């Protein structure tokens, strides 16, 4: 780090108050450290939930007789107006250590001494834990909405292409004819349905309110933590204040769910990129990029970028796990770092889900090339084997007989679907195999079991 690199920013901190400092803290902070340690540029995104948390906390103070109803009303009205004022540019949040202090400092400047009562029985430790859970609640809703839209996009894609035969691949070689609905079902619908169930776990993990836990040991005042918990829609107050301020398990579960969604989307993208390079799907120009040099290109950039994003989601999960590992019980300033990571994880996940929804709209399957690929890949071989089994040949015998047939056809420069009666007679195999060569019929027959 270059010495003095915060000098410009540090000037802006000259006016900063020190509401979280006393004589015991010792003098004033070094301005460069001050500028470097602030989380305001990142946690200002918590403003709305921070205000909601404070409004609920005030309710608890009123219920406990620590504020009069009138005092509570005045504080709540001022707090509730703040996010709108900031959004409209009428108020600029004071530059403070974090959003929580910025709100309190602004409140002090706005309503005067009454603001000195706001932080009664509360610490930024239970405050930030509450904010994060409230933010997570909204974040979950965003991810679920994006998943819902992708699901609708999948329905539309399946209505267009679902019954189209295409190759399923093993080891990236043509394996067996399937219907396209089974491919997108495996690539997106089924895994994302499992991811949704994982997100339900996060919902459970954010069900209890941290408010009342204070810095780590609660407080001795007559504040019923049920009151803010209920006001904020939590199921219950904290059951252990040490755990309430230090646990970020829900963040880990959420980042893992996002990383897994990322992997699922990336796998789908890898499929699309290969299908596109094999000429079995086509992308409209709306989602394909060109080359700055080669005039003929139409590249699957949307899918490559979403595939690349999976690496970021995984990195975010690892960043959170390594931040939390080895921390003792309770709050540590290290925890401040969790926000930028989880914000990026959620924003990236929602964007990728939207991009895949858009990509699906512009992704067309090419039925004829799919059939040709199945024929070229001798994908009917397993059907022929199963036909022999159905007329009494033991599987391993039939498997070797069809294998020999594939080999002799290939030696003659032909595919299995080009079988003729003569080839079968030469191999001593029944002519009924000639009725089993339709790769499209094979796909439908196989898929009938999987509605
Ligand atoms: N800004 C901090 C965070 O985001 C909250 C402040 C808690 N600070 C403290 N000294 N206990 O985690």
mmCIF file with all atom_site columns, N, CA and C in Angstrom, residues 191-224:
data_model
loop_
_atom_site.group_PDB
_atom_site.id
_atom_site.type_symbol
_atom_site.label_atom_id
_atom_site.label_alt_id
_atom_site.label_comp_id
_atom_site.label_asym_id
_atom_site.label_entity_id
_atom_site.label_seq_id
_atom_site.pdbx_PDB_ins_code
_atom_site.Cartn_x
_atom_site.Cartn_y
_atom_site.Cartn_z
_atom_site.occupancy
_atom_site.B_iso_or_equiv
_atom_site.pdbx_formal_charge
_atom_site.auth_seq_id
_atom_site.auth_comp_id
_atom_site.auth_asym_id
_atom_site.auth_atom_id
_atom_site.pdbx_PDB_model_num
ATOM 1   N N  . UNK A 1 191 ? -31.776 -29.597 -10.872 1.00 0.00 ? 191 UNK A N  1
ATOM 2   C CA . UNK A 1 191 ? -30.788 -29.065 -9.919  1.00 0.00 ? 191 UNK A CA 1
ATOM 3   C C  . UNK A 1 191 ? -31.237 -27.757 -9.272  1.00 0.00 ? 191 UNK A C  1
ATOM 4   N N  . UNK A 1 192 ? -31.900 -26.898 -10.045 1.00 0.00 ? 192 UNK A N  1
ATOM 5   C CA . UNK A 1 192 ? -32.321 -25.619 -9.455  1.00 0.00 ? 192 UNK A CA 1
ATOM 6   C C  . UNK A 1 192 ? -33.448 -25.828 -8.441  1.00 0.00 ? 192 UNK A C  1
ATOM 7   N N  . UNK A 1 193 ? -34.256 -26.868 -8.645  1.00 0.00 ? 193 UNK A N  1
ATOM 8   C CA . UNK A 1 193 ? -35.292 -27.181 -7.651  1.00 0.00 ? 193 UNK A CA 1
ATOM 9   C C  . UNK A 1 193 ? -34.626 -27.610 -6.340  1.00 0.00 ? 193 UNK A C  1
ATOM 10  N N  . UNK A 1 194 ? -33.514 -28.350 -6.456  1.00 0.00 ? 194 UNK A N  1
ATOM 11  C CA . UNK A 1 194 ? -32.786 -28.732 -5.231  1.00 0.00 ? 194 UNK A CA 1
ATOM 12  C C  . UNK A 1 194 ? -32.158 -27.501 -4.576  1.00 0.00 ? 194 UNK A C  1
ATOM 13  N N  . UNK A 1 195 ? -31.644 -26.583 -5.406  1.00 0.00 ? 195 UNK A N  1
ATOM 14  C CA . UNK A 1 195 ? -31.041 -25.356 -4.848  1.00 0.00 ? 195 UNK A CA 1
ATOM 15  C C  . UNK A 1 195 ? -32.090 -24.548 -4.087  1.00 0.00 ? 195 UNK A C  1
ATOM 16  N N  . UNK A 1 196 ? -33.297 -24.569 -4.607  1.00 0.00 ? 196 UNK A N  1
ATOM 17  C CA . UNK A 1 196 ? -34.373 -23.830 -3.941  1.00 0.00 ? 196 UNK A CA 1
ATOM 18  C C  . UNK A 1 196 ? -34.615 -24.404 -2.540  1.00 0.00 ? 196 UNK A C  1
ATOM 19  N N  . UNK A 1 197 ? -34.515 -25.716 -2.438  1.00 0.00 ? 197 UNK A N  1
ATOM 20  C CA . UNK A 1 197 ? -34.705 -26.333 -1.118  1.00 0.00 ? 197 UNK A CA 1
ATOM 21  C C  . UNK A 1 197 ? -33.570 -25.936 -0.169  1.00 0.00 ? 197 UNK A C  1
ATOM 22  N N  . UNK A 1 198 ? -32.392 -25.721 -0.723  1.00 0.00 ? 198 UNK A N  1
ATOM 23  C CA . UNK A 1 198 ? -31.259 -25.268 0.080   1.00 0.00 ? 198 UNK A CA 1
ATOM 24  C C  . UNK A 1 198 ? -31.517 -23.842 0.589   1.00 0.00 ? 198 UNK A C  1
ATOM 25  N N  . UNK A 1 199 ? -32.121 -23.037 -0.254  1.00 0.00 ? 199 UNK A N  1
ATOM 26  C CA . UNK A 1 199 ? -32.417 -21.658 0.146   1.00 0.00 ? 199 UNK A CA 1
ATOM 27  C C  . UNK A 1 199 ? -33.432 -21.630 1.289   1.00 0.00 ? 199 UNK A C  1
ATOM 28  N N  . UNK A 1 200 ? -34.287 -22.658 1.333   1.00 0.00 ? 200 UNK A N  1
ATOM 29  C CA . UNK A 1 200 ? -35.253 -22.737 2.433   1.00 0.00 ? 200 UNK A CA 1
ATOM 30  C C  . UNK A 1 200 ? -34.526 -22.924 3.763   1.00 0.00 ? 200 UNK A C  1
ATOM 31  N N  . UNK A 1 201 ? -33.354 -23.547 3.731   1.00 0.00 ? 201 UNK A N  1
ATOM 32  C CA . UNK A 1 201 ? -32.554 -23.716 4.954   1.00 0.00 ? 201 UNK A CA 1
ATOM 33  C C  . UNK A 1 201 ? -32.089 -22.338 5.448   1.00 0.00 ? 201 UNK A C  1
ATOM 34  N N  . UNK A 1 202 ? -31.688 -21.483 4.504   1.00 0.00 ? 202 UNK A N  1
ATOM 35  C CA . UNK A 1 202 ? -31.264 -20.126 4.885   1.00 0.00 ? 202 UNK A CA 1
ATOM 36  C C  . UNK A 1 202 ? -32.423 -19.417 5.578   1.00 0.00 ? 202 UNK A C  1
ATOM 37  N N  . UNK A 1 203 ? -33.596 -19.582 5.024   1.00 0.00 ? 203 UNK A N  1
ATOM 38  C CA . UNK A 1 203 ? -34.781 -18.947 5.611   1.00 0.00 ? 203 UNK A CA 1
ATOM 39  C C  . UNK A 1 203 ? -34.933 -19.340 7.085   1.00 0.00 ? 203 UNK A C  1
ATOM 40  N N  . UNK A 1 204 ? -34.708 -20.606 7.337   1.00 0.00 ? 204 UNK A N  1
ATOM 41  C CA . UNK A 1 204 ? -34.801 -21.099 8.703   1.00 0.00 ? 204 UNK A CA 1
ATOM 42  C C  . UNK A 1 204 ? -33.691 -20.498 9.578   1.00 0.00 ? 204 UNK A C  1
ATOM 43  N N  . UNK A 1 205 ? -32.515 -20.332 8.990   1.00 0.00 ? 205 UNK A N  1
ATOM 44  C CA . UNK A 1 205 ? -31.373 -19.835 9.768   1.00 0.00 ? 205 UNK A CA 1
ATOM 45  C C  . UNK A 1 205 ? -31.428 -18.339 10.056  1.00 0.00 ? 205 UNK A C  1
ATOM 46  N N  . UNK A 1 206 ? -32.310 -17.638 9.365   1.00 0.00 ? 206 UNK A N  1
ATOM 47  C CA . UNK A 1 206 ? -32.445 -16.204 9.669   1.00 0.00 ? 206 UNK A CA 1
ATOM 48  C C  . UNK A 1 206 ? -33.736 -15.926 10.430  1.00 0.00 ? 206 UNK A C  1
ATOM 49  N N  . UNK A 1 207 ? -34.308 -16.969 11.022  1.00 0.00 ? 207 UNK A N  1
ATOM 50  C CA . UNK A 1 207 ? -35.617 -16.799 11.672  1.00 0.00 ? 207 UNK A CA 1
ATOM 51  C C  . UNK A 1 207 ? -35.531 -16.120 13.034  1.00 0.00 ? 207 UNK A C  1
ATOM 52  N N  . UNK A 1 208 ? -34.363 -16.192 13.720  1.00 0.00 ? 208 UNK A N  1
ATOM 53  C CA . UNK A 1 208 ? -34.349 -15.521 15.025  1.00 0.00 ? 208 UNK A CA 1
ATOM 54  C C  . UNK A 1 208 ? -33.624 -14.190 15.002  1.00 0.00 ? 208 UNK A C  1
ATOM 55  N N  . UNK A 1 209 ? -34.195 -13.280 15.792  1.00 0.00 ? 209 UNK A N  1
ATOM 56  C CA . UNK A 1 209 ? -33.719 -11.895 15.841  1.00 0.00 ? 209 UNK A CA 1
ATOM 57  C C  . UNK A 1 209 ? -32.486 -11.777 16.720  1.00 0.00 ? 209 UNK A C  1
ATOM 58  N N  . UNK A 1 210 ? -31.449 -11.081 16.250  1.00 0.00 ? 210 UNK A N  1
ATOM 59  C CA . UNK A 1 210 ? -30.297 -10.831 17.123  1.00 0.00 ? 210 UNK A CA 1
ATOM 60  C C  . UNK A 1 210 ? -30.531 -9.666  18.103  1.00 0.00 ? 210 UNK A C  1
ATOM 61  N N  . UNK A 1 211 ? -31.515 -8.809  17.856  1.00 0.00 ? 211 UNK A N  1
ATOM 62  C CA . UNK A 1 211 ? -31.681 -7.597  18.684  1.00 0.00 ? 211 UNK A CA 1
ATOM 63  C C  . UNK A 1 211 ? -31.950 -7.947  20.142  1.00 0.00 ? 211 UNK A C  1
ATOM 64  N N  . UNK A 1 212 ? -31.197 -7.293  21.009  1.00 0.00 ? 212 UNK A N  1
ATOM 65  C CA . UNK A 1 212 ? -31.282 -7.586  22.436  1.00 0.00 ? 212 UNK A CA 1
ATOM 66  C C  . UNK A 1 212 ? -29.992 -8.234  22.917  1.00 0.00 ? 212 UNK A C  1
ATOM 67  N N  . UNK A 1 213 ? -29.226 -8.784  21.977  1.00 0.00 ? 213 UNK A N  1
ATOM 68  C CA . UNK A 1 213 ? -27.966 -9.443  22.341  1.00 0.00 ? 213 UNK A CA 1
ATOM 69  C C  . UNK A 1 213 ? -26.893 -8.422  22.708  1.00 0.00 ? 213 UNK A C  1
ATOM 70  N N  . UNK A 1 214 ? -27.107 -7.163  22.301  1.00 0.00 ? 214 UNK A N  1
ATOM 71  C CA . UNK A 1 214 ? -26.133 -6.116  22.618  1.00 0.00 ? 214 UNK A CA 1
ATOM 72  C C  . UNK A 1 214 ? -24.775 -6.424  22.021  1.00 0.00 ? 214 UNK A C  1
ATOM 73  N N  . UNK A 1 215 ? -23.725 -6.091  22.774  1.00 0.00 ? 215 UNK A N  1
ATOM 74  C CA . UNK A 1 215 ? -22.377 -6.321  22.255  1.00 0.00 ? 215 UNK A CA 1
ATOM 75  C C  . UNK A 1 215 ? -22.047 -7.804  22.256  1.00 0.00 ? 215 UNK A C  1
ATOM 76  N N  . UNK A 1 216 ? -22.494 -8.484  23.333  1.00 0.00 ? 216 UNK A N  1
ATOM 77  C CA . UNK A 1 216 ? -22.305 -9.946  23.409  1.00 0.00 ? 216 UNK A CA 1
ATOM 78  C C  . UNK A 1 216 ? -23.076 -10.567 24.574  1.00 0.00 ? 216 UNK A C  1
ATOM 79  N N  . UNK A 1 217 ? -23.430 -9.740  25.568  1.00 0.00 ? 217 UNK A N  1
ATOM 80  C CA . UNK A 1 217 ? -24.041 -10.312 26.767  1.00 0.00 ? 217 UNK A CA 1
ATOM 81  C C  . UNK A 1 217 ? -25.422 -9.761  27.083  1.00 0.00 ? 217 UNK A C  1
ATOM 82  N N  . UNK A 1 218 ? -26.130 -9.286  26.058  1.00 0.00 ? 218 UNK A N  1
ATOM 83  C CA . UNK A 1 218 ? -27.467 -8.752  26.308  1.00 0.00 ? 218 UNK A CA 1
ATOM 84  C C  . UNK A 1 218 ? -27.392 -7.444  27.072  1.00 0.00 ? 218 UNK A C  1
ATOM 85  N N  . UNK A 1 219 ? -28.429 -7.112  27.839  1.00 0.00 ? 219 UNK A N  1
ATOM 86  C CA . UNK A 1 219 ? -28.411 -5.888  28.648  1.00 0.00 ? 219 UNK A CA 1
ATOM 87  C C  . UNK A 1 219 ? -29.237 -6.112  29.903  1.00 0.00 ? 219 UNK A C  1
ATOM 88  N N  . UNK A 1 220 ? -29.155 -5.143  30.839  1.00 0.00 ? 220 UNK A N  1
ATOM 89  C CA . UNK A 1 220 ? -29.830 -5.298  32.130  1.00 0.00 ? 220 UNK A CA 1
ATOM 90  C C  . UNK A 1 220 ? -31.099 -4.460  32.193  1.00 0.00 ? 220 UNK A C  1
ATOM 91  N N  . UNK A 1 221 ? -31.475 -3.872  31.067  1.00 0.00 ? 221 UNK A N  1
ATOM 92  C CA . UNK A 1 221 ? -32.607 -2.942  31.043  1.00 0.00 ? 221 UNK A CA 1
ATOM 93  C C  . UNK A 1 221 ? -33.930 -3.674  30.784  1.00 0.00 ? 221 UNK A C  1
ATOM 94  N N  . UNK A 1 222 ? -35.040 -3.029  31.132  1.00 0.00 ? 222 UNK A N  1
ATOM 95  C CA . UNK A 1 222 ? -36.347 -3.707  30.927  1.00 0.00 ? 222 UNK A CA 1
ATOM 96  C C  . UNK A 1 222 ? -36.806 -3.645  29.464  1.00 0.00 ? 222 UNK A C  1
ATOM 97  N N  . UNK A 1 223 ? -35.984 -4.174  28.581  1.00 0.00 ? 223 UNK A N  1
ATOM 98  C CA . UNK A 1 223 ? -36.352 -4.176  27.151  1.00 0.00 ? 223 UNK A CA 1
ATOM 99  C C  . UNK A 1 223 ? -36.693 -5.615  26.757  1.00 0.00 ? 223 UNK A C  1
ATOM 100 N N  . UNK A 1 224 ? -37.934 -5.804  26.338  1.00 0.00 ? 224 UNK A N  1
ATOM 101 C CA . UNK A 1 224 ? -38.356 -7.151  25.945  1.00 0.00 ? 224 UNK A CA 1
ATOM 102 C C  . UNK A 1 224 ? -37.935 -7.405  24.495  1.00 0.00 ? 224 UNK A C  1
#
